[in-house]
mmCIF file of C-alpha atoms in Angstrom:
data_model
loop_
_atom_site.group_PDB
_atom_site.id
_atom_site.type_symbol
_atom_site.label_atom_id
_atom_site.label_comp_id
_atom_site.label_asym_id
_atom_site.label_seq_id
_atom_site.Cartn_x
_atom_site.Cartn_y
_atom_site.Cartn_z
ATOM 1 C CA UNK K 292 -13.701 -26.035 -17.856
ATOM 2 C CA UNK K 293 -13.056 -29.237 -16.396
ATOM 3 C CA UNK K 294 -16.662 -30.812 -17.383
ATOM 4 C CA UNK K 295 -17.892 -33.463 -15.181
ATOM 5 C CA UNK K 296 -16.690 -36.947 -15.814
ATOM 6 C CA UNK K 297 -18.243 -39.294 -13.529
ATOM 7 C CA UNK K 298 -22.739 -39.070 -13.274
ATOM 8 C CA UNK K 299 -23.337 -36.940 -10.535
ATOM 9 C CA UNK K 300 -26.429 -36.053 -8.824
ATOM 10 C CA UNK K 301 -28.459 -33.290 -7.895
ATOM 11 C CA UNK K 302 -29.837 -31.842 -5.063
ATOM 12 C CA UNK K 303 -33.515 -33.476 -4.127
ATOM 13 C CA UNK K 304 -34.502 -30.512 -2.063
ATOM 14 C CA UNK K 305 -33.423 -26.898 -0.819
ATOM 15 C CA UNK K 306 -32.580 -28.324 2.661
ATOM 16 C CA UNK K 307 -30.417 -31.340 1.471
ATOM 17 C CA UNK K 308 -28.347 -28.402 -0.203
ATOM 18 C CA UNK K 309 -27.832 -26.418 2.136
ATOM 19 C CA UNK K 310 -26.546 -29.619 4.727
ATOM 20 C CA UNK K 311 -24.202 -30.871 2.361
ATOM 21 C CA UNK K 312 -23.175 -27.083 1.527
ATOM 22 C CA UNK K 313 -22.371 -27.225 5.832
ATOM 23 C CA UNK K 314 -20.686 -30.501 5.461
ATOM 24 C CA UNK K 315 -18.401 -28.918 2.589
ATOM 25 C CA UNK K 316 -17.664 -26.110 4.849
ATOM 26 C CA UNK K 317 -18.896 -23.804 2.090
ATOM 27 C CA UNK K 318 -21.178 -22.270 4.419
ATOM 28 C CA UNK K 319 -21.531 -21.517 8.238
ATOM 29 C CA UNK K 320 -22.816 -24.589 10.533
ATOM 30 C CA UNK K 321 -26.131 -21.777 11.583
ATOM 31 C CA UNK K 322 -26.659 -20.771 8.204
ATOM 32 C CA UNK K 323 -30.512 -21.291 7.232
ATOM 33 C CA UNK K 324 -29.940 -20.017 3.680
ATOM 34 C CA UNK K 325 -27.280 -20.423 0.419
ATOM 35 C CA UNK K 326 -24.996 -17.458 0.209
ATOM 36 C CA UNK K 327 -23.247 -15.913 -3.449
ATOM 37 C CA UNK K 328 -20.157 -18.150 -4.414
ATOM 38 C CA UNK K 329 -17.645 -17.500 -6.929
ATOM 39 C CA UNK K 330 -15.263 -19.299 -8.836
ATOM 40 C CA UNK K 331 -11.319 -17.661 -9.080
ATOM 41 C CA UNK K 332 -9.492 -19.679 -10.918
ATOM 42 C CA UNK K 333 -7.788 -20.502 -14.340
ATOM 43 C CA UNK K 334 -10.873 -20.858 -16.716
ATOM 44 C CA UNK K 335 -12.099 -17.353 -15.548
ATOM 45 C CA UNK K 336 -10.356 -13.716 -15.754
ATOM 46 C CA UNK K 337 -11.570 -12.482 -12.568
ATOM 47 C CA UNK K 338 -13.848 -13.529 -9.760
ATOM 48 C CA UNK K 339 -17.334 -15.426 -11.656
ATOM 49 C CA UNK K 340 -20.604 -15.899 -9.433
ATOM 50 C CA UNK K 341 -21.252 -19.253 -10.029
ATOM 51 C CA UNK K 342 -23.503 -21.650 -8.534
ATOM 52 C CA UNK K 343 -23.302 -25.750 -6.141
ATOM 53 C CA UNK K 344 -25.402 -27.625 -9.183
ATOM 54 C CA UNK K 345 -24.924 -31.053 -7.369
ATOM 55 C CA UNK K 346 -22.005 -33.570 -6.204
ATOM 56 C CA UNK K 347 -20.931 -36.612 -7.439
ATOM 57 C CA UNK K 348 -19.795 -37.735 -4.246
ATOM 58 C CA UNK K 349 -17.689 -35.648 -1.053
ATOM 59 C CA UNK K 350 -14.411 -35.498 -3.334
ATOM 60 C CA UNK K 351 -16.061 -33.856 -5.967
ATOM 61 C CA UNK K 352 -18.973 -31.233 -7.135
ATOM 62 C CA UNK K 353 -20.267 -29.737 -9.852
ATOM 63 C CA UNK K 354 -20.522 -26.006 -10.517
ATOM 64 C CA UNK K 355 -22.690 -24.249 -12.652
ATOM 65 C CA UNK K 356 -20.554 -21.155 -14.263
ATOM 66 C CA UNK K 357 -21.121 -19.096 -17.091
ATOM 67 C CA UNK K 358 -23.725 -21.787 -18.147
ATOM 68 C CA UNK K 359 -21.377 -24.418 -18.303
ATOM 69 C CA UNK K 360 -20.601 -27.258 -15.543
ATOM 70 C CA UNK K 361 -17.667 -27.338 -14.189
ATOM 71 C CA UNK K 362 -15.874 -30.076 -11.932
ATOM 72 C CA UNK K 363 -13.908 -29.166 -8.578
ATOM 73 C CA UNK K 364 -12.912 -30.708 -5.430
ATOM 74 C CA UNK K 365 -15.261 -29.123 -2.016
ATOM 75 C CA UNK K 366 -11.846 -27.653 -0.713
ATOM 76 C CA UNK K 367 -10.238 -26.242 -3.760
ATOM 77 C CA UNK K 368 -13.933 -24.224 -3.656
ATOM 78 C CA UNK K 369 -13.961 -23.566 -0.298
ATOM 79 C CA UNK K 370 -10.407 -21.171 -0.403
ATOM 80 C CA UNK K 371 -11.775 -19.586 -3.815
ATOM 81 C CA UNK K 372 -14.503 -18.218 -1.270
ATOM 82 C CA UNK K 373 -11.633 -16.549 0.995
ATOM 83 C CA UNK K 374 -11.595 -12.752 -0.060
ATOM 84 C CA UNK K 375 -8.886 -10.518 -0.701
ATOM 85 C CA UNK K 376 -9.411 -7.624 1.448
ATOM 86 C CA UNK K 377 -7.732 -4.462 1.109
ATOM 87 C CA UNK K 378 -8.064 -0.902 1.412
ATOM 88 C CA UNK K 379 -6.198 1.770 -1.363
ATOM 89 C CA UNK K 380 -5.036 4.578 -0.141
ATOM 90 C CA UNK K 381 -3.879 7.998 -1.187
ATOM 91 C CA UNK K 382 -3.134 11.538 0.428
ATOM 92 C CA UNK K 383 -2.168 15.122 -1.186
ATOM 93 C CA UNK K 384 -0.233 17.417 1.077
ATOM 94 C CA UNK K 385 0.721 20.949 -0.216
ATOM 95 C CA UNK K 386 3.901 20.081 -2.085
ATOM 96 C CA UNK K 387 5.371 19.232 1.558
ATOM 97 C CA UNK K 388 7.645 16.371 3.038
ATOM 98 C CA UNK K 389 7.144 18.122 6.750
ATOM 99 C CA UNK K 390 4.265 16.664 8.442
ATOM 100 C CA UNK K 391 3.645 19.684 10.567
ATOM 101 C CA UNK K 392 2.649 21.647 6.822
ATOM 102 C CA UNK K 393 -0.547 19.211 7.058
ATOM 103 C CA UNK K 394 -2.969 17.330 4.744
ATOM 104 C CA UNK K 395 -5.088 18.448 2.127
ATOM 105 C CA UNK K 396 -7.109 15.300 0.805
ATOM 106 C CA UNK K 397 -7.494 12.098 1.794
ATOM 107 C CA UNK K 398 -9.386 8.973 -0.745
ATOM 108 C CA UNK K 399 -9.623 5.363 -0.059
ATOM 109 C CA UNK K 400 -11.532 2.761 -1.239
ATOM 110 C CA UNK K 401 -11.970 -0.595 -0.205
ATOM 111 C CA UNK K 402 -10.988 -3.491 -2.500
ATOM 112 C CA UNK K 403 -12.465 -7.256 -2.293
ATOM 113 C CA UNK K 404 -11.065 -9.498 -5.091
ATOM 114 C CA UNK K 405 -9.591 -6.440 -6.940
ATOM 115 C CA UNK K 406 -13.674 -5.117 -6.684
ATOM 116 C CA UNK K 407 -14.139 -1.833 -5.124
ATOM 117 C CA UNK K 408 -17.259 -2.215 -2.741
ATOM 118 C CA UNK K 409 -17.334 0.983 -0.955
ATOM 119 C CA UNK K 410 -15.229 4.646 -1.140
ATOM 120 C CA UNK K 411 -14.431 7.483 0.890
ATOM 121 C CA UNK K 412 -13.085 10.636 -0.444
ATOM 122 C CA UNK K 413 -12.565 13.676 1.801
ATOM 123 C CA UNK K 414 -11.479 17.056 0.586
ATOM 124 C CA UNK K 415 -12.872 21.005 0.791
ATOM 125 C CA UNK K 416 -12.245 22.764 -2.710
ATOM 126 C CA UNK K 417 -12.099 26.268 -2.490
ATOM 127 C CA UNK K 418 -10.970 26.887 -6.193
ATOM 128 C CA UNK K 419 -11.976 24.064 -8.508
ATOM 129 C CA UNK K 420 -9.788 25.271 -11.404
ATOM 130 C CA UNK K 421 -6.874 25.016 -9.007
ATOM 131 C CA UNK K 422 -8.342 21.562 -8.049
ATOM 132 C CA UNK K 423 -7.782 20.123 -11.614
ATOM 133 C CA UNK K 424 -4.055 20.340 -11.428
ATOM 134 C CA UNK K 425 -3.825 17.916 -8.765
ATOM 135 C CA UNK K 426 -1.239 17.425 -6.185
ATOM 136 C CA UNK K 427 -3.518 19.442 -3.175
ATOM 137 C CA UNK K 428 -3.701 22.812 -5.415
ATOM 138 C CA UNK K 429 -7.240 24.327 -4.679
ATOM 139 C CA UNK K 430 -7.897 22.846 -1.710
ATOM 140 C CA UNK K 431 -8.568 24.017 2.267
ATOM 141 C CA UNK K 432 -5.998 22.056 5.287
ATOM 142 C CA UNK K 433 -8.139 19.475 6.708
ATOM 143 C CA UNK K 434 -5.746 17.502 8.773
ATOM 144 C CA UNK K 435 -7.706 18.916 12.124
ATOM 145 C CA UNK K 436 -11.162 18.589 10.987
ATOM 146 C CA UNK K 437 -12.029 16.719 13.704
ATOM 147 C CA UNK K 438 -15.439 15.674 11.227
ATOM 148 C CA UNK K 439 -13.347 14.771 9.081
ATOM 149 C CA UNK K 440 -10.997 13.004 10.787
ATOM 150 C CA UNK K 441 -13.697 10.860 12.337
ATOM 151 C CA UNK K 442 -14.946 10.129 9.263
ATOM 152 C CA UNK K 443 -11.837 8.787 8.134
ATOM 153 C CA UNK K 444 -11.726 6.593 11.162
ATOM 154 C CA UNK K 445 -15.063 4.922 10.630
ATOM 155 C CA UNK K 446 -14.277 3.843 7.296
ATOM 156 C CA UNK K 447 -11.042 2.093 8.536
ATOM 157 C CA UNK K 448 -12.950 0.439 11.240
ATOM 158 C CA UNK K 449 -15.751 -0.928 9.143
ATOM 159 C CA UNK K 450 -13.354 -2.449 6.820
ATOM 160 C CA UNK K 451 -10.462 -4.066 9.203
ATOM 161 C CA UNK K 452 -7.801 -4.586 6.650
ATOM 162 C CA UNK K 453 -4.369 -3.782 5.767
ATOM 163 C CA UNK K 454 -4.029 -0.082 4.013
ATOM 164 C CA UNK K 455 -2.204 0.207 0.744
ATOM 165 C CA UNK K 456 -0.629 3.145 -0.683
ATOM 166 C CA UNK K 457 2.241 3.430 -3.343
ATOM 167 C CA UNK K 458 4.797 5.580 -0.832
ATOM 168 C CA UNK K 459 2.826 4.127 2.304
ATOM 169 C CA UNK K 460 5.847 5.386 4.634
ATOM 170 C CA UNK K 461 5.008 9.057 3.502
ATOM 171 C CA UNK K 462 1.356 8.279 3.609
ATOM 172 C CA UNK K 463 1.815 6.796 7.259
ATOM 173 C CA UNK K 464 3.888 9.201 8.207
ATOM 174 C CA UNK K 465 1.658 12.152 7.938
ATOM 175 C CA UNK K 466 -1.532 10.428 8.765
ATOM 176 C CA UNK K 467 -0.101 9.045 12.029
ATOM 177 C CA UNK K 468 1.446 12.509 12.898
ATOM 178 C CA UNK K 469 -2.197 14.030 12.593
ATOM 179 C CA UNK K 470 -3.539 11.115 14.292
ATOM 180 C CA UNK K 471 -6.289 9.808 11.264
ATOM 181 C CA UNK K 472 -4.441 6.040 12.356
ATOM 182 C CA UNK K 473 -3.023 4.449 15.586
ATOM 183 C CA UNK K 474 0.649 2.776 15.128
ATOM 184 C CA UNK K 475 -0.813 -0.965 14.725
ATOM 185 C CA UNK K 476 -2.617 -0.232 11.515
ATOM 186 C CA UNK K 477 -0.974 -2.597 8.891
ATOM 187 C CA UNK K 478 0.473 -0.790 5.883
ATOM 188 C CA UNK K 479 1.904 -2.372 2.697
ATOM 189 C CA UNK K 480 3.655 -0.428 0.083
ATOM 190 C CA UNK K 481 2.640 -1.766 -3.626
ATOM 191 C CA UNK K 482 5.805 0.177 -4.877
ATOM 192 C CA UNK K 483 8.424 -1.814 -2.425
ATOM 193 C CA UNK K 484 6.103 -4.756 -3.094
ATOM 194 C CA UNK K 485 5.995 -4.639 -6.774
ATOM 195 C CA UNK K 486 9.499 -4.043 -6.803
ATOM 196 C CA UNK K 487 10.321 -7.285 -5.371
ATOM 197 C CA UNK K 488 8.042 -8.870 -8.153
ATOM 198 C CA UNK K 489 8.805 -6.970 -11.398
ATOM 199 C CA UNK K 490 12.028 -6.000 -12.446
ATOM 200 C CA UNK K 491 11.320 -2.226 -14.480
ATOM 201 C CA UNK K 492 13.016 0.738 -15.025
ATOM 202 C CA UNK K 493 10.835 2.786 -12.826
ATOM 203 C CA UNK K 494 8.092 2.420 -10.032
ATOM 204 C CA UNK K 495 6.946 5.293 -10.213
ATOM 205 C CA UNK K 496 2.889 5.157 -10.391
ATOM 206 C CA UNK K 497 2.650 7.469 -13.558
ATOM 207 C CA UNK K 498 5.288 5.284 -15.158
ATOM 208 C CA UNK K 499 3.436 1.728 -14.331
ATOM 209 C CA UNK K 500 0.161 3.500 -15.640
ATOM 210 C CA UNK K 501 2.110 3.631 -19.427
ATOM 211 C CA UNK K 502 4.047 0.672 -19.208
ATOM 212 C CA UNK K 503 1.146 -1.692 -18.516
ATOM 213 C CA UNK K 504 -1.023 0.389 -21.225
ATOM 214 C CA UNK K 505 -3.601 1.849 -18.604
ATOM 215 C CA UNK K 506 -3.333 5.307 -19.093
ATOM 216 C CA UNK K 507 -0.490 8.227 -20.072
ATOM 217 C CA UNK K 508 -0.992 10.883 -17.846
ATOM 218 C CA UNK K 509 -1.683 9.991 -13.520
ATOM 219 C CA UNK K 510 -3.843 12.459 -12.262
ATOM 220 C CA UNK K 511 -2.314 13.366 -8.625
ATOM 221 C CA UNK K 512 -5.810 13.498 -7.241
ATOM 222 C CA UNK K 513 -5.983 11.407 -4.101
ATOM 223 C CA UNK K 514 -9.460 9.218 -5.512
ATOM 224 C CA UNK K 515 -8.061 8.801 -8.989
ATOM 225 C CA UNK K 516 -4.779 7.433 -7.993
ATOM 226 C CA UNK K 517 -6.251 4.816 -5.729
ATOM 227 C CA UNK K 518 -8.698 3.732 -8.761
ATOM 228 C CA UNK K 519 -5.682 4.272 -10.732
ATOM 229 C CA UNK K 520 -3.084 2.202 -8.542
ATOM 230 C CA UNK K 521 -5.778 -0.750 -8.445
ATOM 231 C CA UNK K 522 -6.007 -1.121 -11.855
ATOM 232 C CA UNK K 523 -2.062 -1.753 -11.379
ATOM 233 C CA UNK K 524 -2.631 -4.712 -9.087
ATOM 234 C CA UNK K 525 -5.385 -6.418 -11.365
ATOM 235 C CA UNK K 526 -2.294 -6.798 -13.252
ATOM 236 C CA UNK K 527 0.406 -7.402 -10.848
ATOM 237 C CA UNK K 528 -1.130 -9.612 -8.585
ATOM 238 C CA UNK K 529 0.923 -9.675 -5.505
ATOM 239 C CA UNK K 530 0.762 -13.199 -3.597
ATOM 240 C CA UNK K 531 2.583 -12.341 -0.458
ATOM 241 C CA UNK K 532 2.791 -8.980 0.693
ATOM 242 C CA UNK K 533 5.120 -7.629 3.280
ATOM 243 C CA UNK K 534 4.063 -5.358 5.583
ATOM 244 C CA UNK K 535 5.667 -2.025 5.715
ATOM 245 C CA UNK K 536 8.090 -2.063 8.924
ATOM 246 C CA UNK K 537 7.988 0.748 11.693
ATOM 247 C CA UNK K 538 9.697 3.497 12.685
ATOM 248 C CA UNK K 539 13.493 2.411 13.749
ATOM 249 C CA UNK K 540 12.186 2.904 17.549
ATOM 250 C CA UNK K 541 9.594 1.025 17.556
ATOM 251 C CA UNK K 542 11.723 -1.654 16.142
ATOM 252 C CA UNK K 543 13.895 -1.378 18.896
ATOM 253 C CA UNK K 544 11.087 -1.418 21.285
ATOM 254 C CA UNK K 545 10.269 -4.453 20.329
ATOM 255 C CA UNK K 546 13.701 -6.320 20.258
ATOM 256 C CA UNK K 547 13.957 -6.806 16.427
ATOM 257 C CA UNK K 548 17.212 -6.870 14.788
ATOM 258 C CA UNK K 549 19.285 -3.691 14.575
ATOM 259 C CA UNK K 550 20.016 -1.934 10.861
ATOM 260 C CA UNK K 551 23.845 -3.198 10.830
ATOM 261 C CA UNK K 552 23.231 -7.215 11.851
ATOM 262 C CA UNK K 553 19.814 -6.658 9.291
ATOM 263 C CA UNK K 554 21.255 -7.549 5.747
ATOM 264 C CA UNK K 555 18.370 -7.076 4.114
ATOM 265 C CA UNK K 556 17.344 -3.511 5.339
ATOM 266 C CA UNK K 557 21.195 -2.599 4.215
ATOM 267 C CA UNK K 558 20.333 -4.453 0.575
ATOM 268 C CA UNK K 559 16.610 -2.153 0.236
ATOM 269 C CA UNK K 560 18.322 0.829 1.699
ATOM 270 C CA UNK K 561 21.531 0.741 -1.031
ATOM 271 C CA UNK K 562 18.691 0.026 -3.285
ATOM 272 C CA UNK K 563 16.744 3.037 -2.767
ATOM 273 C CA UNK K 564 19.892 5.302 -2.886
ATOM 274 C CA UNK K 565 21.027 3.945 -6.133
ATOM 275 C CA UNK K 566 17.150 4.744 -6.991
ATOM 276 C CA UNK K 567 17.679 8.420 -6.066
ATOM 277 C CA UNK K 568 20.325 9.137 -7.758
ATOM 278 C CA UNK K 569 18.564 8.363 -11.069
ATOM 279 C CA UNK K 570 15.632 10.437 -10.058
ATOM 280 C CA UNK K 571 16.952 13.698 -9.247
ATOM 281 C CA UNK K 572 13.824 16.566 -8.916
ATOM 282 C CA UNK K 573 15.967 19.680 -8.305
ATOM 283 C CA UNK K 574 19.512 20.175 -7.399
ATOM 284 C CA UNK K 575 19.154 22.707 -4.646
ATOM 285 C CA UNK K 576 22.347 21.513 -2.668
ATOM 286 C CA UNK K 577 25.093 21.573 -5.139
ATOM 287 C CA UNK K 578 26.366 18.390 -4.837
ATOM 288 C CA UNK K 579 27.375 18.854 -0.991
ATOM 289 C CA UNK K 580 28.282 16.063 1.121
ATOM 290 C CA UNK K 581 25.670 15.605 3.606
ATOM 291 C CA UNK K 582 25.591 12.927 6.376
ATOM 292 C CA UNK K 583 22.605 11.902 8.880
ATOM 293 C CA UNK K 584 22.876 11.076 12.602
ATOM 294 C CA UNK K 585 20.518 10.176 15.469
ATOM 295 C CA UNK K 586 17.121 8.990 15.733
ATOM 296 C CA UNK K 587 14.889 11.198 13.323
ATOM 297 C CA UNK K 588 11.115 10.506 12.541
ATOM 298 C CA UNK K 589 11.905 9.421 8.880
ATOM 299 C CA UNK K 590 13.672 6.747 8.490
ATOM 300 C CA UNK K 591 17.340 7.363 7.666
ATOM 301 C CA UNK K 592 17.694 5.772 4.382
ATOM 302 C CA UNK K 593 14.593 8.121 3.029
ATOM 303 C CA UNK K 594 16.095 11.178 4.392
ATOM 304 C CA UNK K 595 19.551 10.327 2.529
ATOM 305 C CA UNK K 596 17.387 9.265 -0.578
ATOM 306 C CA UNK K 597 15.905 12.947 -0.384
ATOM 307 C CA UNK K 598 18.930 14.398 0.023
ATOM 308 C CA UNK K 599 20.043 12.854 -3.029
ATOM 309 C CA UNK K 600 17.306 13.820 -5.226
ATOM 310 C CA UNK K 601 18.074 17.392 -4.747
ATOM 311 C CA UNK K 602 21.080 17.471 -5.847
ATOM 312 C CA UNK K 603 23.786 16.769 -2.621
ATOM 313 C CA UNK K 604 25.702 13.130 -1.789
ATOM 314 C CA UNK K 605 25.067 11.473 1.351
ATOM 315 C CA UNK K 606 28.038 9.430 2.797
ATOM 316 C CA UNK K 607 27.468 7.253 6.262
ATOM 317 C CA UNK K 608 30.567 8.654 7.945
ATOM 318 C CA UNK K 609 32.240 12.145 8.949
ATOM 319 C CA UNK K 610 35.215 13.266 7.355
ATOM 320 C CA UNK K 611 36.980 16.546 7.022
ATOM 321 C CA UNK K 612 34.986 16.865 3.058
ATOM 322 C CA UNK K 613 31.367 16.566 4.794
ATOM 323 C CA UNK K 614 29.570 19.690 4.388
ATOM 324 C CA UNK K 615 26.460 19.164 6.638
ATOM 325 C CA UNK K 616 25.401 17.313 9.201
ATOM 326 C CA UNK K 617 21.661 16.489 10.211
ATOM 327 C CA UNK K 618 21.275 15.770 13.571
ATOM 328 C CA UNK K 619 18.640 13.984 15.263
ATOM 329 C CA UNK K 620 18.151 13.687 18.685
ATOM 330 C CA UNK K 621 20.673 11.109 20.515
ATOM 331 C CA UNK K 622 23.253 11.598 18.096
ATOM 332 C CA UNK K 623 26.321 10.282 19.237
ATOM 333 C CA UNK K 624 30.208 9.786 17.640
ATOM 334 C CA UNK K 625 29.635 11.784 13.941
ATOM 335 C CA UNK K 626 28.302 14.945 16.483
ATOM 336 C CA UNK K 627 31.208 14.875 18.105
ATOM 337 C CA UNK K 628 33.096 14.669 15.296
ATOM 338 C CA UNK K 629 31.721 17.350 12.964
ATOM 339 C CA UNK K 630 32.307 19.564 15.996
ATOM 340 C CA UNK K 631 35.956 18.907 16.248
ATOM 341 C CA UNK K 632 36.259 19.725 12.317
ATOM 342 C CA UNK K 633 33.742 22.323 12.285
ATOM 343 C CA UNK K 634 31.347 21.144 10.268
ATOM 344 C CA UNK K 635 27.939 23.206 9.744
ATOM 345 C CA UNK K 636 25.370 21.191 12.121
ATOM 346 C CA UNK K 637 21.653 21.468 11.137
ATOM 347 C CA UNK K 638 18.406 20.206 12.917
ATOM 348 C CA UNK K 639 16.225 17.650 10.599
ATOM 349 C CA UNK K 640 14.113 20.234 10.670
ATOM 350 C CA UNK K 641 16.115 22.990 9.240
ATOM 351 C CA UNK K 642 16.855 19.890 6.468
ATOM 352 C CA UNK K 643 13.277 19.918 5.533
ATOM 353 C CA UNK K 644 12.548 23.873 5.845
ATOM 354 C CA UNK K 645 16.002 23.871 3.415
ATOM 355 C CA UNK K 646 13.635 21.478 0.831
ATOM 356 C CA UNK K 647 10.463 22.817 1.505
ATOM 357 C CA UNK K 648 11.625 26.418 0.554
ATOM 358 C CA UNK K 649 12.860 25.545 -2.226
#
């Protein structure tokens, strides 16, 4: 602690406290009483409730924390009172990428200063030994319980803050499909972000739990990986978060840059290939060549990233070696293409029934 130096003074009376406490801007200009303050920074591990002891003049008070006094300037103390607000999220689907096969359970809990203050957890179990495996065994379809759903909704609401979630565009994905959030909720993705942070071998949640000694085994339930996933972020604290992007038409919509004049999207999007090939689940496709075209409601680089876990390569362009194409709607040049050759032509669709069945 820096102690206090110079002879300061303290407060003569409740009132004179809570005026200089306005003049500080550590408090509203209508406030009629002295809310909690804490202290975040170096000399404490997390977030301390501390208390104004006194000033020695407007360039510097004294703090009371953890029974010691401790000197700080009125405006380095005013942004330690600016929360980090947050809400961690987490879904379970039945072992599905296909939105249309629906949600199962839903958690989220609401995070200020890495402190959860409130928690929502949504689920019917119908067999709870089924329940303890995790990844949406034992459990009913919810994603039209309209109850539900508005439950959901209210917690969001209450809250106002960006959503978290370790593979938000999956989490997004089905949530928006089933309409539990409109398209201008903010999402971040802690595995893209922590990725730019940390250089590891994986991201994978389980395999952050062991490296940063939190636990050996992730649970796949949707409350216990949020709890889980925070306890990740005490320890990575991210500064700056980017926001997950939309959909590639929305993008559009708005008059953002295109994928081939956006270097960076190419960089992330090589990145997550090279990513898939050193996680492969199941090779179902036999190392086929399979190329995407069209507008699709994944985003291209995840559907080739799938692809590539299960077993198939995924070049950009049409040649007379490509076994498959997946065709969105407005595909242009490669449609044309694969017809001349004869290449098998799938929907994205028939792509995911091809997974799924497996």
């Amino acid at each position: 602690m820096i102690s206090p130096r110079r002879e300061w003074k303290k407060f003569e009376s409740e009132n004179e406290k809570i005026e200089r406490l306005k003049e500080w801007q550590l408090i509203s200009p209508k406030a009629k009483e002295i809310k909690k303050f804490y202290y975040k920074g170096a000399y404490t591990n997390e977030p301390t409730e501390c208390d104004v002891a006194g000033f020695v003049d407007n360039n510097e008070i004294i703090l009371y924390i953890n029974g010691e006094l401790h000197s700080i300037h009125p405006d380095y103390f005013a942004d330690m009172q600016k929360k980090e607000k947050f809400i961690i999220l987490d879904i379970e689907t039945p072992m599905s990428f296909r939105n249309e096969d629906g949600i199962r359970e839903v958690a989220a809990i609401a995070v200020e200063d890495y402190r959860v203050v409130d928690s929502l957890h949504l689920a019917i179990i119908k067999d709870e030994e089924e329940y303890k495996n995790g990844y949406g065994a034992g459990l009913e379809a919810i994603e039209e319980n309209e109850e539900l759903k508005a439950e959901f909704k209210a917690f969001i609401s209450k809250y106002k803050c960006p959503i978290i979630a370790h593979n938000a565009s999956f989490d997004r994905r089905f949530l928006r499909y089933w309409n539990w959030v409109d398209d201008n909720q903010e999402f971040y993705c802690s595995r893209d972000n922590i990725k730019a942070k940390e250089t590891l071998e994986s991201y994978k949640l389980q395999d952050l739990l062991n490296y940063y000694g939190i636990k050996q085994k992730q649970a796949h339930s949707a409350m216990q990986d949020t709890l889980d996933l925070l306890e990740v972020l005490k320890i990575i604290k991210i500064e700056k978060w980017v926001v997950l992007g939309k959909r590639a038409e929305d993008k559009i919509v708005k008059g953002l840059k295109s994928y081939e004049n956006d270097k960076n999207k190419r960089e992330e999007d090589k990145k997550k290939l090279e990513e898939a090939k050193e996680n492969i689940i199941e090779d179902i496709f036999n190392n086929k060549k399979i190329v995407f075209t069209g507008d699709m409601k994944e985003d291209r680089a995840e559907m080739r990233a799938i692809a590539i876990r299960y077993g198939a390569t995924s070049p950009n362009s049409v040649s007379s070696k490509t076994d498959m194409l997946v065709v969105g709607e407005n595909a242009g040049s490669k449609l044309s293409k694969a017809q001349e050759l004869g290449i098998r032509i799938i929907s994205e669709e028939d792509f995911w029934n091809i997974v799924n069945k497996k």
